[in-house]
Coordinates of N, CA and C in Angstrom, one line a residue:
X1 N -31.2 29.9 -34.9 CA -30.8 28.9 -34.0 C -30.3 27.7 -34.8
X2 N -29.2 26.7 -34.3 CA -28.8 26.1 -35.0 C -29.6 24.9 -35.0
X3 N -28.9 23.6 -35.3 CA -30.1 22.6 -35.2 C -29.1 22.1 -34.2
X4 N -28.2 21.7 -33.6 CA -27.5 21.3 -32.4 C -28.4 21.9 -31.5
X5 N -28.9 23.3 -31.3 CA -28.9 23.4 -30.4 C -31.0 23.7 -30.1
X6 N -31.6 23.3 -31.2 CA -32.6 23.0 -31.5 C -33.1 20.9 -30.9
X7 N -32.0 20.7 -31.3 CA -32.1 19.2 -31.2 C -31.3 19.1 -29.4
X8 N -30.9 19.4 -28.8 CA -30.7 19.6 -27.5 C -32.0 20.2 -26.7
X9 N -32.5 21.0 -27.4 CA -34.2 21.5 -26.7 C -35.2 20.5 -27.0
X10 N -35.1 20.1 -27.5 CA -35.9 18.9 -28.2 C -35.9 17.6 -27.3
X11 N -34.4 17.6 -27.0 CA -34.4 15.8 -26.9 C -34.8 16.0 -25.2
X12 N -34.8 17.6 -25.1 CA -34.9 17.9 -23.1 C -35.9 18.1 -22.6
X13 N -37.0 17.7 -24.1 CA -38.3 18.3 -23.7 C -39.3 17.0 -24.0
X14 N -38.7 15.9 -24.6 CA -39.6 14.7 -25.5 C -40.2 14.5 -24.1
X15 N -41.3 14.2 -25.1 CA -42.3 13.1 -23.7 C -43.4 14.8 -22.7
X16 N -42.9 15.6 -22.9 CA -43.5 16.5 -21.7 C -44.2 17.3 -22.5
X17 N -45.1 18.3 -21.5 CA -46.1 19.3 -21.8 C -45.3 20.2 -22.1
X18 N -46.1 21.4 -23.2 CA -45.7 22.7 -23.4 C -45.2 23.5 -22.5
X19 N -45.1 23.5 -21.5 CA -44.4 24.2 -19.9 C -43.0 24.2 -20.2
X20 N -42.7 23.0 -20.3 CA -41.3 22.9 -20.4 C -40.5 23.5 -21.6
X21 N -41.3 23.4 -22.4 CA -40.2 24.2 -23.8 C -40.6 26.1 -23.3
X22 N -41.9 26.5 -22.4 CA -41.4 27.9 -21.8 C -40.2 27.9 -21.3
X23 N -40.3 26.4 -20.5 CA -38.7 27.2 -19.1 C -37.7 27.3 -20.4
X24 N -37.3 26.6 -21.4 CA -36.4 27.1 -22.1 C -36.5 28.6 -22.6
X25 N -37.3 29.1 -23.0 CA -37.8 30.5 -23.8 C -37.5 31.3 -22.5
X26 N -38.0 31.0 -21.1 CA -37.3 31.7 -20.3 C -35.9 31.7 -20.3
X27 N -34.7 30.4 -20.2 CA -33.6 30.8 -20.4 C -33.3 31.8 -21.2
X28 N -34.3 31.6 -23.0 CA -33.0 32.5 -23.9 C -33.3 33.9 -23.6
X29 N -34.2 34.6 -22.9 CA -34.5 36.2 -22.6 C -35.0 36.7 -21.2
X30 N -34.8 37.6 -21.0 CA -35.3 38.3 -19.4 C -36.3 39.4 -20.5
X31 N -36.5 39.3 -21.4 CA -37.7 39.7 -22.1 C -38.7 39.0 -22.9
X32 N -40.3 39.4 -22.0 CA -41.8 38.0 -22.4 C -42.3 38.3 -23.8
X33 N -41.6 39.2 -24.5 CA -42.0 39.3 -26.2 C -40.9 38.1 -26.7
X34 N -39.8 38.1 -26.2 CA -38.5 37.7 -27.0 C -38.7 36.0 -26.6
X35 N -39.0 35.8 -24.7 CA -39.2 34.7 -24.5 C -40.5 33.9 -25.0
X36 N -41.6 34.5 -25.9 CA -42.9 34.4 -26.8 C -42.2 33.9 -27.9
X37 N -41.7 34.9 -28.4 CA -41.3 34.6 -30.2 C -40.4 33.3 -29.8
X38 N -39.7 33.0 -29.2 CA -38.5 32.0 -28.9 C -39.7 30.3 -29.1
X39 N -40.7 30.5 -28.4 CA -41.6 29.7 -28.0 C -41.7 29.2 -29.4
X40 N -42.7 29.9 -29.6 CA -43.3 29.8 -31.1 C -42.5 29.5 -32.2
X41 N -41.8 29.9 -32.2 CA -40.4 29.0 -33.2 C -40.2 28.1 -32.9
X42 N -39.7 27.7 -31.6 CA -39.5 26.2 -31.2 C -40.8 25.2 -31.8
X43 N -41.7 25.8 -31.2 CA -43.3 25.2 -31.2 C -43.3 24.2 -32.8
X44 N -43.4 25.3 -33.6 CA -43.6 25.7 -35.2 C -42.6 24.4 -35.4
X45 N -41.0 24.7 -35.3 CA -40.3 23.6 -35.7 C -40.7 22.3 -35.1
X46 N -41.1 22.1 -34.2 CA -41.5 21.1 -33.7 C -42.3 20.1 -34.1
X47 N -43.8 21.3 -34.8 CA -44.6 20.5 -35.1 C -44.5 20.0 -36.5
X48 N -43.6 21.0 -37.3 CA -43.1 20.8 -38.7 C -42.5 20.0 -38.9
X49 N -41.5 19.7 -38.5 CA -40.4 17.9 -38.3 C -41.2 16.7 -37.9
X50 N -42.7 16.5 -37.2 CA -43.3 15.8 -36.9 C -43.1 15.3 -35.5
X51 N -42.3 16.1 -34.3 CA -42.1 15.5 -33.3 C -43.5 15.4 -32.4
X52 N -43.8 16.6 -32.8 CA -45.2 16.8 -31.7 C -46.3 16.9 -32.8
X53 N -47.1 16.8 -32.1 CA -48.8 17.2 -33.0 C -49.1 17.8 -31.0
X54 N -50.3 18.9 -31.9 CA -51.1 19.7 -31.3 C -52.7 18.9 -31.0
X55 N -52.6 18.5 -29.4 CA -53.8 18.2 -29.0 C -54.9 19.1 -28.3
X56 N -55.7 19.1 -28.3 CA -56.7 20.3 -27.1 C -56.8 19.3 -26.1
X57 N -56.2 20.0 -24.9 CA -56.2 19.9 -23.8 C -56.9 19.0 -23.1
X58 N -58.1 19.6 -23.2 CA -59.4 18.2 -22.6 C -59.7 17.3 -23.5
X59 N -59.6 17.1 -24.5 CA -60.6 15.9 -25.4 C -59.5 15.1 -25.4
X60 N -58.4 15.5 -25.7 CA -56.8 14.6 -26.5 C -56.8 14.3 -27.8
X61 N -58.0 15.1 -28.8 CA -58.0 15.2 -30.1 C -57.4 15.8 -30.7
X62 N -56.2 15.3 -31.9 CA -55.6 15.9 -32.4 C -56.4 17.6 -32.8
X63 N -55.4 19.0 -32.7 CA -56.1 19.9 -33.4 C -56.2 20.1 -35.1
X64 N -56.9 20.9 -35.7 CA -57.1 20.8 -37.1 C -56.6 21.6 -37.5
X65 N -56.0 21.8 -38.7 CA -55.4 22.7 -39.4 C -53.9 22.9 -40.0
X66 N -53.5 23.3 -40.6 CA -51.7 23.5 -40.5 C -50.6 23.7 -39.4
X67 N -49.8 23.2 -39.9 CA -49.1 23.9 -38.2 C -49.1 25.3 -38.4
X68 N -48.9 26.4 -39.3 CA -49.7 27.5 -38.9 C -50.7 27.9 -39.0
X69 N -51.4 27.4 -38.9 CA -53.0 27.6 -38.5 C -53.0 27.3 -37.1
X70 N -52.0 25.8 -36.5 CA -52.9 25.6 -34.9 C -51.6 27.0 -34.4
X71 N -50.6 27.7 -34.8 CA -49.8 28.1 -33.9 C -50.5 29.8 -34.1
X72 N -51.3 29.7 -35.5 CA -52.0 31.1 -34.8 C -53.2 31.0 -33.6
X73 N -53.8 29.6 -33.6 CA -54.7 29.7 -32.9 C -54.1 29.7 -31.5
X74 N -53.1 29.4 -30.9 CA -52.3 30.0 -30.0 C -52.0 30.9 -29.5
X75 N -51.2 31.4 -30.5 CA -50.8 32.8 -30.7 C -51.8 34.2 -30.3
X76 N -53.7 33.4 -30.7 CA -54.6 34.4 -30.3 C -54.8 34.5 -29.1
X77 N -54.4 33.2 -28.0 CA -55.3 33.5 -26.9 C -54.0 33.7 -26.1
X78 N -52.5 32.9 -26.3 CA -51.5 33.4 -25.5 C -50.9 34.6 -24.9
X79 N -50.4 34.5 -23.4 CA -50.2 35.0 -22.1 C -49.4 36.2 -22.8
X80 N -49.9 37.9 -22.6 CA -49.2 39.3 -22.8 C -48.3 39.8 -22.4
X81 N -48.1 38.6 -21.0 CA -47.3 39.0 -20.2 C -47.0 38.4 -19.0
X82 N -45.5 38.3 -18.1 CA -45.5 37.0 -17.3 C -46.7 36.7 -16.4
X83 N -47.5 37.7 -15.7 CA -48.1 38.3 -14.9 C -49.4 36.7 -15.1
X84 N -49.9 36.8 -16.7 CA -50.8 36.1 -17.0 C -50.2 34.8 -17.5
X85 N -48.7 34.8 -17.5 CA -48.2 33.2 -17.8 C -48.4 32.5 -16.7
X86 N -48.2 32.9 -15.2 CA -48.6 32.5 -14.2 C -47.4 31.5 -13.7
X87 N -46.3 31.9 -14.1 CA -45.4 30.7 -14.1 C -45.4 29.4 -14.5
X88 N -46.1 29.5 -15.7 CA -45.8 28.6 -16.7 C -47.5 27.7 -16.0
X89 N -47.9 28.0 -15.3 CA -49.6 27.6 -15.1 C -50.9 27.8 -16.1
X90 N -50.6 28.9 -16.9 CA -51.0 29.1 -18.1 C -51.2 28.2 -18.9
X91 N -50.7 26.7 -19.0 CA -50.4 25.7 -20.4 C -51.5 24.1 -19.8
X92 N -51.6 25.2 -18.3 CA -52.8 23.9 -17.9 C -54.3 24.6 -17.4
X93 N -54.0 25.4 -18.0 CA -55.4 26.7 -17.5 C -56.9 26.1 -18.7
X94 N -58.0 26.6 -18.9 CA -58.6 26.4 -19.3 C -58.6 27.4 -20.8
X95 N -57.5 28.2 -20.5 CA -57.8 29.3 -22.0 C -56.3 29.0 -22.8
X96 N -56.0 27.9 -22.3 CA -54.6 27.3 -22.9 C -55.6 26.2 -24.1
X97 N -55.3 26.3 -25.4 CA -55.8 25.6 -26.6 C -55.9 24.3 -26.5
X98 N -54.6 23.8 -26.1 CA -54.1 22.7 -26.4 C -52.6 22.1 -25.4
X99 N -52.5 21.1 -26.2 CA -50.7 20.6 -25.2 C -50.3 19.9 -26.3
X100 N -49.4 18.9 -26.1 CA -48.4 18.2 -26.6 C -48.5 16.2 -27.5
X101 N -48.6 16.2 -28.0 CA -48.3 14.7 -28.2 C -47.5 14.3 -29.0
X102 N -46.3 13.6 -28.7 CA -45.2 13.2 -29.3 C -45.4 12.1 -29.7
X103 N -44.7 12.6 -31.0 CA -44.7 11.4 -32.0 C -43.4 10.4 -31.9
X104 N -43.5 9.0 -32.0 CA -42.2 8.3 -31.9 C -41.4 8.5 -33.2
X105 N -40.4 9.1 -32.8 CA -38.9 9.0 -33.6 C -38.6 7.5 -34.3

């Protein structure tokens, strides 16, 4: 992916919950392995550039670890398949890790 079009997902997603960078992953595939891996790359760059940090859900404490460390702990409990994404209800479920906190640019 280029960064134009990384920095376009980015600037469409500031401020919001993990849901929204799905509906993207849903545009780029009609397949939930390809619209997964799409996620997680986005995710990864995300948290690497410092736009986001990874909070858990309920407390609002930052999570621990590297950004790959929190994107495997993700990666362990994340949806197999649309069935259990639930239409993107999955990112406010209780077996969802964490969510989003953006950092000011």
């Amino acid at each position: 992916m280029n960064r134009e079009r990384f920095e376009y997902i980015r600037d469409g997603i500031e401020g919001m919950e993990l849901d929204a960078l799905w509906d993207y992953a849903l545009e780029a595939s009609d397949f939930f392995d390809e619209q997964r891996q799409f996620f997680f790359m986005i995710l990864e760059k995300l948290i690497r550039e410092g736009n986001i940090r990874l909070i858990h859900m309920h407390t609002k404490v930052p999570m621990s670890g590297t950004a790959e460390q929190q994107i495997d702990a993700f990666m362990k409990v994340f949806p197999r398949g649309a069935e259990e994404m639930n239409g993107g209800l999955w990112f406010f479920s209780e077996e969802c890790p964490g969510g989003s906190l953006w950092q000011a640019r």
